[in-house]
Amino acid sequence: MTTLSETNANSRRNIRSGGGLGYTPSVESSGDAMMRLIEELFPICRSITGNGVRKTLATLQNHITLELNEVPSGTPAFDWTVPREWNIRDAYIARQDGTRIVDFAANNLHIVQYSQPVDATMPLAALRPHLHTLPDQPDWIPYRTSYYTENWGFCLTHRQLSTLTDGLYRVVIDSDLASGHLSYGELLIPGEIDDTVLFSCHICHPSLANDNLSAIAVATMLARHLQTLRLRYSYRFLFIPGTIGSLTWLARNEDKIGRIAYGLVLSCLGDAGGMTYKQSRQGNAAIDRIVAHILGHDEVSHRIVPFVPYGYDERQFCSPGFDMPVGCLMRTPNGEYPEYHTSADNLSLLHPESLVHSFTVLRRIVAVIEANAVYRSRNPKGEPQLGRRGLYGAMGGQRTAGYDQIALLWVLNLADGRHSLLDTAERAGLPSRQSV
Amino acid sequence: MTTLSETNANSRRNIRSGGGLGYTPSVESSGDAMMRLIEELFPICRSITGNGVRKTLATLQNHITLELNEVPSGTPAFDWTVPREWNIRDAYIARQDGTRIVDFAANNLHIVQYSQPVDATMPLAALRPHLHTLPDQPDWIPYRTSYYTENWGFCLTHRQLSTLTDGLYRVVIDSDLASGHLSYGELLIPGEIDDTVLFSCHICHPSLANDNLSAIAVATMLARHLQTLRLRYSYRFLFIPGTIGSLTWLARNEDKIGRIAYGLVLSCLGDAGGMTYKQSRQGNAAIDRIVAHILGHDEVSHRIVPFVPYGYDERQFCSPGFDMPVGCLMRTPNGEYPEYHTSADNLSLLHPESLVHSFTVLRRIVAVIEANAVYRSRNPKGEPQLGRRGLYGAMGGQRTAGYDQIALLWVLNLADGRHSLLDTAERAGLPSRQSV
Amino acid sequence: MTTLSETNANSRRNIRSGGGLGYTPSVESSGDAMMRLIEELFPICRSITGNGVRKTLATLQNHITLELNEVPSGTPAFDWTVPREWNIRDAYIARQDGTRIVDFAANNLHIVQYSQPVDATMPLAALRPHLHTLPDQPDWIPYRTSYYTENWGFCLTHRQLSTLTDGLYRVVIDSDLASGHLSYGELLIPGEIDDTVLFSCHICHPSLANDNLSAIAVATMLARHLQTLRLRYSYRFLFIPGTIGSLTWLARNEDKIGRIAYGLVLSCLGDAGGMTYKQSRQGNAAIDRIVAHILGHDEVSHRIVPFVPYGYDERQFCSPGFDMPVGCLMRTPNGEYPEYHTSADNLSLLHPESLVHSFTVLRRIVAVIEANAVYRSRNPKGEPQLGRRGLYGAMGGQRTAGYDQIALLWVLNLADGRHSLLDTAERAGLPSRQSV
């Protein structure tokens, strides 16, 4: 259950600082494999609905047997409604001579998500309110959406905007916004018991690598790995569009929510930063303690941050009517790295070793969940005589017990039917390092 | 309910460091108005009984409709008894030639409170045990009392004492110590509910400005202000002599004590120091949390100190048989500023802006008490869709939510029928800045 | 109940830093008396069984009326069994010419405890695995045991080992390992109630002074002192071999365990270091709070360390089937001073003033246990009028109450039927300094 090698606090470091982590992932979950999957998904123009989502899920199905769900537009989801489906074929701004100066084909961030169809010629003054840039990052294209307000717009670099001169521009957005479906993927890996561990990641962002292709790849490989194991808990993976996806899933699965004993929203798992765990709304749920334990004994630096009702789909899972034990595992959180929600969140931001480390942390978390039993000693009165079982040094009088011996004594001492193995590891200050 | 402007910890400062606080008090509660009231009260020779108390209460009645109470000497109050009433007309020490060298008419601190009548001529050696000075502060007159032990005495500067030569002195104290009454003022502002908020201040000190004319003035203006409002809670103001006054009030009002949901003893509210809150004996009463919240988000520095059974009338309110939720709000506490209980605690020690700030803090405390409800969301499952209600930015993808939006999300998230608005503000780390 | 002299944190110091402690122990518990007892016991070759233990107990009987217990080999004690009895008369390693180069007669640490009889001549290569030294401390003889694995061996200085040349050596161990008894001493001092305070120390170590003749001497003098007093609690002293002794006592006295309300294992009480308290497994037992209070207000530096299931007989008392409120009081703990379990843990390591200080700390702990009542005020409403009882300064207005007055006010304020005197002292931040 625990290996008891010494934790050397000095050896903690940021992934960026280099050096191998010493993990030996299987081939199918190697950093290269995850990078290949991400590279395949990167060019797809995803949104909260549409064919980009379907194509993404179809790609994941090459690795795991996802169940695909299609929910019609107009379906209610608590206070929300599944919106119309958006698809886009082409979009550009062209000069009078036909030269495309902003072209969706070049980067699908150029279009504001859910832009309505447009075909018009207009002066710059009329076009300008529909153009979005980042003056502070003049070479990056921002990512913008307008899901629930009818609008249209283009995103471009500030440098490009500054070259635009007065005059007329041709504006074309060849998009559909029509009744259709919201698509999401789901995978249940049944275990011995119905109690469930939930992993959820959002699949609605277009060409953004860390947010959230990184987590999609890690979750896919984790699901693939868990499918090969014999597990006590059941594991449910959701690949869903943000907000409306989790709301829709919750509305359709209220009967299953009570069985979710642990849950993690996964995002931003491929950058060079240390780990960040955002606690569940409960703050002291078992998942909160487990993640804190794993990260607290990990070689890589980490932060634990309290729940705030802003972020990813933990907002919905932790709404007051559900208050589920769901936290959010990230490396550098949303909004805290400069490339967030810009064209600079691209493949070059990802580190294969970060993907592998995130994957390893998740395997360790699963290992604790699987093993976190409460034991009761058969010899609770006094210590069991370890020596005659070959578990204690034969020669007495030496200075100190070794780490293995201390761990054994702690497990025996707290095997009182009240302390879990996690309780024991925490009280002993010893790491749980086993991995599934 | 909350305004969400950013708290800048760096901008916290001591009032003494200057600069305006930006409060805009109404005219009748301006610093000037409070100073004028204090100046009017300052010369009166108050004690725990007597005409000085009556004259003080009559002055307050120019501002608020105080109910006057007269309790006969000899009335029991738990382990205590209302003492004889003390009045003094004149007192002095004169040389043989009739020159008054210590004269009550010059400063009413010159007389030890409750001094018995004396008319005698005596050598310095006989007089000396009756003279009180502050050797460490040779220019200040101390304040001394002998309420419950028959005695007499004079207080003077140490410098003055050192000029006295051997010889005979005429000593005259023209005082009465006779059966009479203990006087106190009371004001109840009825609200929608009988649950009551208690504000109490002591009115027994003679010409001492910060302790406690400052709090008398602030409490008077607070009562006057609350009388103009429609309030949920009832508010009870006590203007009472220290110790015997609170004991007498408690003994006569035991039936009302259980309705007191929040209480503050007010003292020393006009000096230049930051705020000090002394917790109730309970330590975690609602009033303790509310004051800590208001001070914690205030621009002025503050301290929270635990209850100790020494200080002002919180000693009585927090005695084990009552254990009321009553703390004590001060600026610099009793005994911690050098001028305390000396003639240097005079008008020059007061700062109008400190009086106004103390008044503002109390209005904010009242605002939290009034507003501190527990809400339950009508849309507890998932977040309500704020966008279609015009409460969320239409253009998505930008870096962070603003403060107003975060506050709104917190209120919605904690509207679960278990969290009060104060709980919400504390968990969110956001200030409650509304004021009644 | 409490003396209220001020604690001066700056005056805390390590005993080693010199100066008198100002304690005035009675003659029979003076440092000299404890040193004389230790000197008498030091040469005896104790082990977990055998005549050395009997001789030790007989020596203690010169001071206290110990009940002697003899438990036959083979008696079960939970998961353990009372081992065979070991006695040794002579042991040595000699050169071919008969010169003894390692001789049990010179230091009884030279023999590995429970060594089997040997009489053989062998080359150094065969002898070498049976020789134990401390390479890092080349002049010290280690202490080694092999109670539960059949073996034999000698301990010697590393310097001595390095002089041994190849060749044949005569090896003689004249020992018995045969069915016999385990011996221990017990003393019950009955009090008014059956609730019991347990003091336990191990008596199985041979010529080691701090571990544990120091605690044996302090416990003996404490028992002797308590026998002269009229006590509320009953006090039980155990002088037992480590591990098997406590297990045997527990197995034979399960009916008494529930009455043990407080307990301390005593060890290493004579060195120059500050105090160390290792908490019970419960961590918040009354004994844990009491010892923390006494040490927290003591002049000598101290550490509180949490329970770990490694150490002395608290391992058995705090096993999950008992989980008794038993901590461990030490000065420098086992394994943390270099001389631990070596020939350097001899009489020169002990300081008479440390023994006296340890004894005084224990007397203060007993005083708190004896006095730790819960009071209820007869005048709970408001403060009692202390002035008319001569318990309050007659002249009012002075700056602060004295320490005695504050203590009195705290006791009255917390005399609510819920707070013990220890609760009161802790909340007041005032020391309990009375001693039995």
Coordinates of C-alpha atoms in Angstrom, one line a residue, chain A residues 379-385 388-389 392 394-401 405-406 409-410 412-414 416 418-419 427, chain C residues 78-80 132 143-146 148-149 247 254 281 307-310 315-316 318-322 335 337-338 340-341:
Chain A
N379 CA -4.0 -8.3 17.8
P380 CA -5.2 -4.9 19.0
K381 CA -3.9 -5.4 22.6
G382 CA -0.3 -4.5 22.7
E383 CA 1.9 -4.8 19.6
P384 CA 1.9 -8.0 17.6
Q385 CA 5.3 -9.7 18.1
R388 CA 8.9 -14.0 15.4
R389 CA 7.3 -13.2 12.0
Y392 CA 11.6 -6.8 13.1
A394 CA 16.8 -9.4 15.4
M395 CA 19.5 -7.4 17.1
G396 CA 17.9 -4.9 19.6
G397 CA 19.4 -1.7 21.0
Q398 CA 20.2 0.1 17.8
R399 CA 19.3 3.7 17.5
T400 CA 16.2 4.0 15.3
A401 CA 13.6 2.0 13.4
Q405 CA 9.4 -0.5 10.2
I406 CA 7.8 2.8 11.3
L409 CA 4.0 0.1 13.3
W410 CA 1.7 3.0 12.3
L412 CA -0.8 -1.7 13.2
N413 CA -1.3 1.1 15.7
L414 CA -4.1 2.8 13.7
D416 CA -8.6 0.2 15.0
R418 CA -11.6 4.0 12.6
H419 CA -8.6 5.1 10.7
R427 CA -0.7 11.0 10.7
Chain C
F78 CA -1.6 -11.3 24.2
D79 CA 0.5 -12.1 21.1
W80 CA 3.6 -12.6 23.2
H132 CA 29.4 -5.3 17.8
Y143 CA 24.4 -1.9 24.1
R144 CA 22.8 -4.8 22.2
T145 CA 20.1 -7.4 22.9
S146 CA 18.8 -10.5 21.2
Y148 CA 13.8 -13.3 21.0
T149 CA 16.4 -14.7 18.5
L247 CA 2.4 -6.6 28.0
E254 CA -7.2 -5.9 32.2
R281 CA -2.0 8.4 21.1
F307 CA 2.7 10.2 19.6
V308 CA 4.6 7.8 17.3
P309 CA 4.3 4.0 17.7
Y310 CA 8.0 3.7 18.5
R315 CA 3.7 1.7 22.5
Q316 CA 1.9 -1.0 24.4
C318 CA -1.3 3.1 23.4
S319 CA -1.9 0.1 21.2
P320 CA -5.3 0.3 19.5
G321 CA -6.9 -2.2 21.9
F322 CA -6.1 -0.1 24.9
G335 CA 18.0 8.2 20.3
Y337 CA 21.6 12.1 22.6
P338 CA 24.8 10.6 21.3
Y340 CA 22.1 6.8 24.1
H341 CA 22.5 2.9 24.4

